[in-house]
């Protein structure tokens, strides 16, 4: 299942989907707010972390409420392969990584571990993927993905 712009440069991979109301579309002005209202605090946290990572500049709140999913991000739920159009792949949690078949092998990928507050992400450059970056991250929850790790992720991705 794909939620968001299918031509987005950021692809977030998660194991489970939010509830989606009938006639909902990611281009609607209140698309994210509608999903948050229907799905509650858990999805508010997920969308907030996505906005903090993807937003250009520091105004992640406006980005979440007005831009998220419409231009530069998509959610791939239960994906079994990387989205071809995306340049940056953020695989959130072990379940999503397993669905994609990720195992870290020194022969296949170049991996770098980035750590903040005893939480880590694994940054990989995939040799066959023409400039694509893949990050194996914790699940998009504040306890697992604190602000310091979000800042480290942004720094690694060089998000302005």
PDB file of C-alpha atoms in Angstrom:
ATOM      1  CA  UNK A   1       0.000   0.000   0.000  1.00  0.00           C
ATOM      2  CA  UNK A   2       1.316   3.448  -0.941  1.00  0.00           C
ATOM      3  CA  UNK A   3       0.134   6.585   0.874  1.00  0.00           C
ATOM      4  CA  UNK A   4       1.365   9.894  -0.531  1.00  0.00           C
ATOM      5  CA  UNK A   5       3.032  11.128  -3.690  1.00  0.00           C
ATOM      6  CA  UNK A   6       4.228   8.084  -5.685  1.00  0.00           C
ATOM      7  CA  UNK A   7       7.039  10.233  -7.157  1.00  0.00           C
ATOM      8  CA  UNK A   8       8.326  11.441  -3.783  1.00  0.00           C
ATOM      9  CA  UNK A   9      12.039  11.600  -3.043  1.00  0.00           C
ATOM     10  CA  UNK A  10      11.573  10.344   0.570  1.00  0.00           C
ATOM     11  CA  UNK A  11      10.065   6.872   1.010  1.00  0.00           C
ATOM     12  CA  UNK A  12       9.178   5.798   4.554  1.00  0.00           C
ATOM     13  CA  UNK A  13       8.595   2.072   5.033  1.00  0.00           C
ATOM     14  CA  UNK A  14       6.282   0.961   7.857  1.00  0.00           C
ATOM     15  CA  UNK A  15       4.702  -2.395   8.691  1.00  0.00           C
ATOM     16  CA  UNK A  16       1.104  -1.284   9.325  1.00  0.00           C
ATOM     17  CA  UNK A  17      -1.236   1.218   7.698  1.00  0.00           C
ATOM     18  CA  UNK A  18      -3.439   3.840   9.281  1.00  0.00           C
ATOM     19  CA  UNK A  19      -7.172   3.676   8.753  1.00  0.00           C
ATOM     20  CA  UNK A  20      -8.024   5.632   5.596  1.00  0.00           C
ATOM     21  CA  UNK A  21     -11.477   7.185   5.215  1.00  0.00           C
ATOM     22  CA  UNK A  22     -13.530   6.798   2.053  1.00  0.00           C
ATOM     23  CA  UNK A  23     -12.779   9.443  -0.586  1.00  0.00           C
ATOM     24  CA  UNK A  24      -9.536  10.472   1.146  1.00  0.00           C
ATOM     25  CA  UNK A  25      -6.642  11.572  -1.076  1.00  0.00           C
ATOM     26  CA  UNK A  26      -3.150  12.690  -0.119  1.00  0.00           C
ATOM     27  CA  UNK A  27      -3.527  15.949  -2.067  1.00  0.00           C
ATOM     28  CA  UNK A  28      -6.439  17.209   0.056  1.00  0.00           C
ATOM     29  CA  UNK A  29      -5.494  20.297   2.108  1.00  0.00           C
ATOM     30  CA  UNK A  30      -6.328  18.511   5.381  1.00  0.00           C
ATOM     31  CA  UNK A  31      -5.074  15.048   4.354  1.00  0.00           C
ATOM     32  CA  UNK A  32      -2.691  14.493   7.279  1.00  0.00           C
ATOM     33  CA  UNK A  33      -5.025  16.134   9.815  1.00  0.00           C
ATOM     34  CA  UNK A  34      -7.811  13.799   8.670  1.00  0.00           C
ATOM     35  CA  UNK A  35      -5.614  10.738   9.188  1.00  0.00           C
ATOM     36  CA  UNK A  36      -4.521  11.988  12.614  1.00  0.00           C
ATOM     37  CA  UNK A  37      -8.159  12.637  13.648  1.00  0.00           C
ATOM     38  CA  UNK A  38      -9.177   9.131  12.581  1.00  0.00           C
ATOM     39  CA  UNK A  39      -6.107   7.242  13.842  1.00  0.00           C
ATOM     40  CA  UNK A  40      -5.136   9.147  16.982  1.00  0.00           C
ATOM     41  CA  UNK A  41      -1.953  10.037  18.802  1.00  0.00           C
ATOM     42  CA  UNK A  42       0.115   7.120  17.480  1.00  0.00           C
ATOM     43  CA  UNK A  43      -0.160   8.403  13.902  1.00  0.00           C
ATOM     44  CA  UNK A  44       0.271  12.021  15.010  1.00  0.00           C
ATOM     45  CA  UNK A  45       3.675  10.957  16.367  1.00  0.00           C
ATOM     46  CA  UNK A  46       4.580   9.127  13.152  1.00  0.00           C
ATOM     47  CA  UNK A  47       3.653  12.105  10.971  1.00  0.00           C
ATOM     48  CA  UNK A  48       5.473  14.493  13.330  1.00  0.00           C
ATOM     49  CA  UNK A  49       8.717  12.502  13.124  1.00  0.00           C
ATOM     50  CA  UNK A  50       8.379  12.289   9.335  1.00  0.00           C
ATOM     51  CA  UNK A  51       7.905  16.077   9.181  1.00  0.00           C
ATOM     52  CA  UNK A  52      10.868  16.713  11.484  1.00  0.00           C
ATOM     53  CA  UNK A  53      13.068  14.615   9.190  1.00  0.00           C
ATOM     54  CA  UNK A  54      11.743  15.835   5.831  1.00  0.00           C
ATOM     55  CA  UNK A  55      10.913  19.502   6.408  1.00  0.00           C
ATOM     56  CA  UNK A  56      13.006  22.114   4.680  1.00  0.00           C
ATOM     57  CA  UNK A  57      13.912  24.503   7.475  1.00  0.00           C
ATOM     58  CA  UNK A  58      12.767  24.282  11.073  1.00  0.00           C
ATOM     59  CA  UNK A  59       9.000  24.769  10.777  1.00  0.00           C
ATOM     60  CA  UNK A  60       8.062  21.096  10.900  1.00  0.00           C
ATOM     61  CA  UNK A  61       4.559  21.805  12.285  1.00  0.00           C
ATOM     62  CA  UNK A  62       3.411  23.735   9.222  1.00  0.00           C
ATOM     63  CA  UNK A  63       5.203  21.213   7.023  1.00  0.00           C
ATOM     64  CA  UNK A  64       3.340  18.318   8.675  1.00  0.00           C
ATOM     65  CA  UNK A  65      -0.036  20.029   8.439  1.00  0.00           C
ATOM     66  CA  UNK A  66       0.258  21.541   4.954  1.00  0.00           C
ATOM     67  CA  UNK A  67       2.910  19.736   2.877  1.00  0.00           C
ATOM     68  CA  UNK A  68       3.629  16.239   4.245  1.00  0.00           C
ATOM     69  CA  UNK A  69       2.747  13.437   1.789  1.00  0.00           C
ATOM     70  CA  UNK A  70       1.789  15.909  -0.939  1.00  0.00           C
ATOM     71  CA  UNK A  71       5.211  16.473  -2.523  1.00  0.00           C
ATOM     72  CA  UNK A  72       8.321  14.812  -1.121  1.00  0.00           C
ATOM     73  CA  UNK A  73       7.159  11.876   1.018  1.00  0.00           C
ATOM     74  CA  UNK A  74       5.317   8.634   0.678  1.00  0.00           C
ATOM     75  CA  UNK A  75       4.512   5.833   3.074  1.00  0.00           C
ATOM     76  CA  UNK A  76       5.075   2.331   1.785  1.00  0.00           C
ATOM     77  CA  UNK A  77       3.186  -0.074   4.018  1.00  0.00           C
ATOM     78  CA  UNK A  78       4.402  -3.672   4.045  1.00  0.00           C
ATOM     79  CA  UNK A  79       6.694  -3.012   1.089  1.00  0.00           C
ATOM     80  CA  UNK A  80       8.769  -5.881  -0.256  1.00  0.00           C
ATOM     81  CA  UNK A  81      11.010  -3.770  -2.488  1.00  0.00           C
ATOM     82  CA  UNK A  82      12.344  -0.220  -2.475  1.00  0.00           C
ATOM     83  CA  UNK A  83      10.351   2.418  -4.320  1.00  0.00           C
ATOM     84  CA  UNK A  84      12.158   3.060  -7.602  1.00  0.00           C
ATOM     85  CA  UNK A  85      11.525   6.833  -7.762  1.00  0.00           C
ATOM     86  CA  UNK A  86      12.697   7.626  -4.229  1.00  0.00           C
ATOM     87  CA  UNK A  87      16.205   8.880  -3.521  1.00  0.00           C
ATOM     88  CA  UNK A  88      16.057   8.422   0.267  1.00  0.00           C
ATOM     89  CA  UNK A  89      14.593   5.321   1.883  1.00  0.00           C
ATOM     90  CA  UNK A  90      13.827   5.290   5.617  1.00  0.00           C
ATOM     91  CA  UNK A  91      13.002   1.783   6.803  1.00  0.00           C
ATOM     92  CA  UNK A  92      11.284   2.155  10.178  1.00  0.00           C
ATOM     93  CA  UNK A  93      11.765  -0.808  12.474  1.00  0.00           C
ATOM     94  CA  UNK A  94      12.724  -4.449  12.221  1.00  0.00           C
ATOM     95  CA  UNK A  95       9.398  -5.635  10.780  1.00  0.00           C
ATOM     96  CA  UNK A  96       9.668  -3.251   7.802  1.00  0.00           C
ATOM     97  CA  UNK A  97      13.340  -4.191   7.293  1.00  0.00           C
ATOM     98  CA  UNK A  98      12.437  -7.884   7.311  1.00  0.00           C
ATOM     99  CA  UNK A  99       9.678  -7.345   4.714  1.00  0.00           C
ATOM    100  CA  UNK A 100      12.266  -5.713   2.453  1.00  0.00           C
ATOM    101  CA  UNK A 101      14.706  -8.592   3.042  1.00  0.00           C
ATOM    102  CA  UNK A 102      17.435  -6.436   4.570  1.00  0.00           C
ATOM    103  CA  UNK A 103      20.401  -8.162   6.100  1.00  0.00           C
ATOM    104  CA  UNK A 104      23.599  -6.227   6.593  1.00  0.00           C
ATOM    105  CA  UNK A 105      26.411  -7.913   4.739  1.00  0.00           C
ATOM    106  CA  UNK A 106      29.779  -6.201   4.383  1.00  0.00           C
ATOM    107  CA  UNK A 107      30.062  -7.623   0.861  1.00  0.00           C
ATOM    108  CA  UNK A 108      26.794  -6.106  -0.342  1.00  0.00           C
ATOM    109  CA  UNK A 109      26.550  -2.666   1.230  1.00  0.00           C
ATOM    110  CA  UNK A 110      28.549   0.060   2.867  1.00  0.00           C
ATOM    111  CA  UNK A 111      27.005   0.656   6.300  1.00  0.00           C
ATOM    112  CA  UNK A 112      27.627   3.364   8.885  1.00  0.00           C
ATOM    113  CA  UNK A 113      26.059   3.351  12.350  1.00  0.00           C
ATOM    114  CA  UNK A 114      24.911   6.706  13.761  1.00  0.00           C
ATOM    115  CA  UNK A 115      23.999   6.834  17.459  1.00  0.00           C
ATOM    116  CA  UNK A 116      22.275   9.335  19.766  1.00  0.00           C
ATOM    117  CA  UNK A 117      20.884   8.638  23.249  1.00  0.00           C
ATOM    118  CA  UNK A 118      21.671   4.923  22.979  1.00  0.00           C
ATOM    119  CA  UNK A 119      19.455   4.677  19.873  1.00  0.00           C
ATOM    120  CA  UNK A 120      20.926   4.163  16.448  1.00  0.00           C
ATOM    121  CA  UNK A 121      20.241   4.231  12.760  1.00  0.00           C
ATOM    122  CA  UNK A 122      22.202   2.378  10.120  1.00  0.00           C
ATOM    123  CA  UNK A 123      22.999   4.438   7.043  1.00  0.00           C
ATOM    124  CA  UNK A 124      23.616   2.420   3.910  1.00  0.00           C
ATOM    125  CA  UNK A 125      24.646   3.298   0.411  1.00  0.00           C
ATOM    126  CA  UNK A 126      23.283   0.688  -1.934  1.00  0.00           C
ATOM    127  CA  UNK A 127      25.792   0.032  -4.730  1.00  0.00           C
ATOM    128  CA  UNK A 128      23.271  -0.734  -7.447  1.00  0.00           C
ATOM    129  CA  UNK A 129      20.917   2.127  -6.720  1.00  0.00           C
ATOM    130  CA  UNK A 130      22.394   5.217  -8.388  1.00  0.00           C
ATOM    131  CA  UNK A 131      22.690   7.714  -5.566  1.00  0.00           C
ATOM    132  CA  UNK A 132      19.982   6.265  -3.353  1.00  0.00           C
ATOM    133  CA  UNK A 133      20.474   6.284   0.393  1.00  0.00           C
ATOM    134  CA  UNK A 134      18.811   3.852   2.733  1.00  0.00           C
ATOM    135  CA  UNK A 135      18.503   4.297   6.492  1.00  0.00           C
ATOM    136  CA  UNK A 136      17.455   1.504   8.795  1.00  0.00           C
ATOM    137  CA  UNK A 137      15.819   3.453  11.616  1.00  0.00           C
ATOM    138  CA  UNK A 138      13.914   2.729  14.782  1.00  0.00           C
ATOM    139  CA  UNK A 139      10.133   2.688  14.509  1.00  0.00           C
ATOM    140  CA  UNK A 140       8.768   6.253  14.222  1.00  0.00           C
ATOM    141  CA  UNK A 141       7.921   6.712  17.898  1.00  0.00           C
ATOM    142  CA  UNK A 142       9.387   9.325  20.283  1.00  0.00           C
ATOM    143  CA  UNK A 143      10.683   6.707  22.718  1.00  0.00           C
ATOM    144  CA  UNK A 144      12.581   4.923  19.969  1.00  0.00           C
ATOM    145  CA  UNK A 145      13.374   7.929  17.753  1.00  0.00           C
ATOM    146  CA  UNK A 146      14.214  10.912  20.016  1.00  0.00           C
ATOM    147  CA  UNK A 147      14.889  14.445  18.756  1.00  0.00           C
ATOM    148  CA  UNK A 148      18.679  13.968  18.953  1.00  0.00           C
ATOM    149  CA  UNK A 149      18.452  11.009  16.579  1.00  0.00           C
ATOM    150  CA  UNK A 150      16.130  12.985  14.292  1.00  0.00           C
ATOM    151  CA  UNK A 151      18.747  15.773  14.185  1.00  0.00           C
ATOM    152  CA  UNK A 152      21.459  13.212  13.415  1.00  0.00           C
ATOM    153  CA  UNK A 153      19.302  11.772  10.625  1.00  0.00           C
ATOM    154  CA  UNK A 154      18.760  15.237   9.113  1.00  0.00           C
ATOM    155  CA  UNK A 155      22.477  15.968   9.367  1.00  0.00           C
ATOM    156  CA  UNK A 156      23.303  12.716   7.602  1.00  0.00           C
ATOM    157  CA  UNK A 157      20.772  13.451   4.854  1.00  0.00           C
ATOM    158  CA  UNK A 158      21.885  17.102   4.667  1.00  0.00           C
ATOM    159  CA  UNK A 159      18.336  18.453   4.956  1.00  0.00           C
ATOM    160  CA  UNK A 160      18.593  22.285   5.185  1.00  0.00           C
TER     161      UNK A 160
END
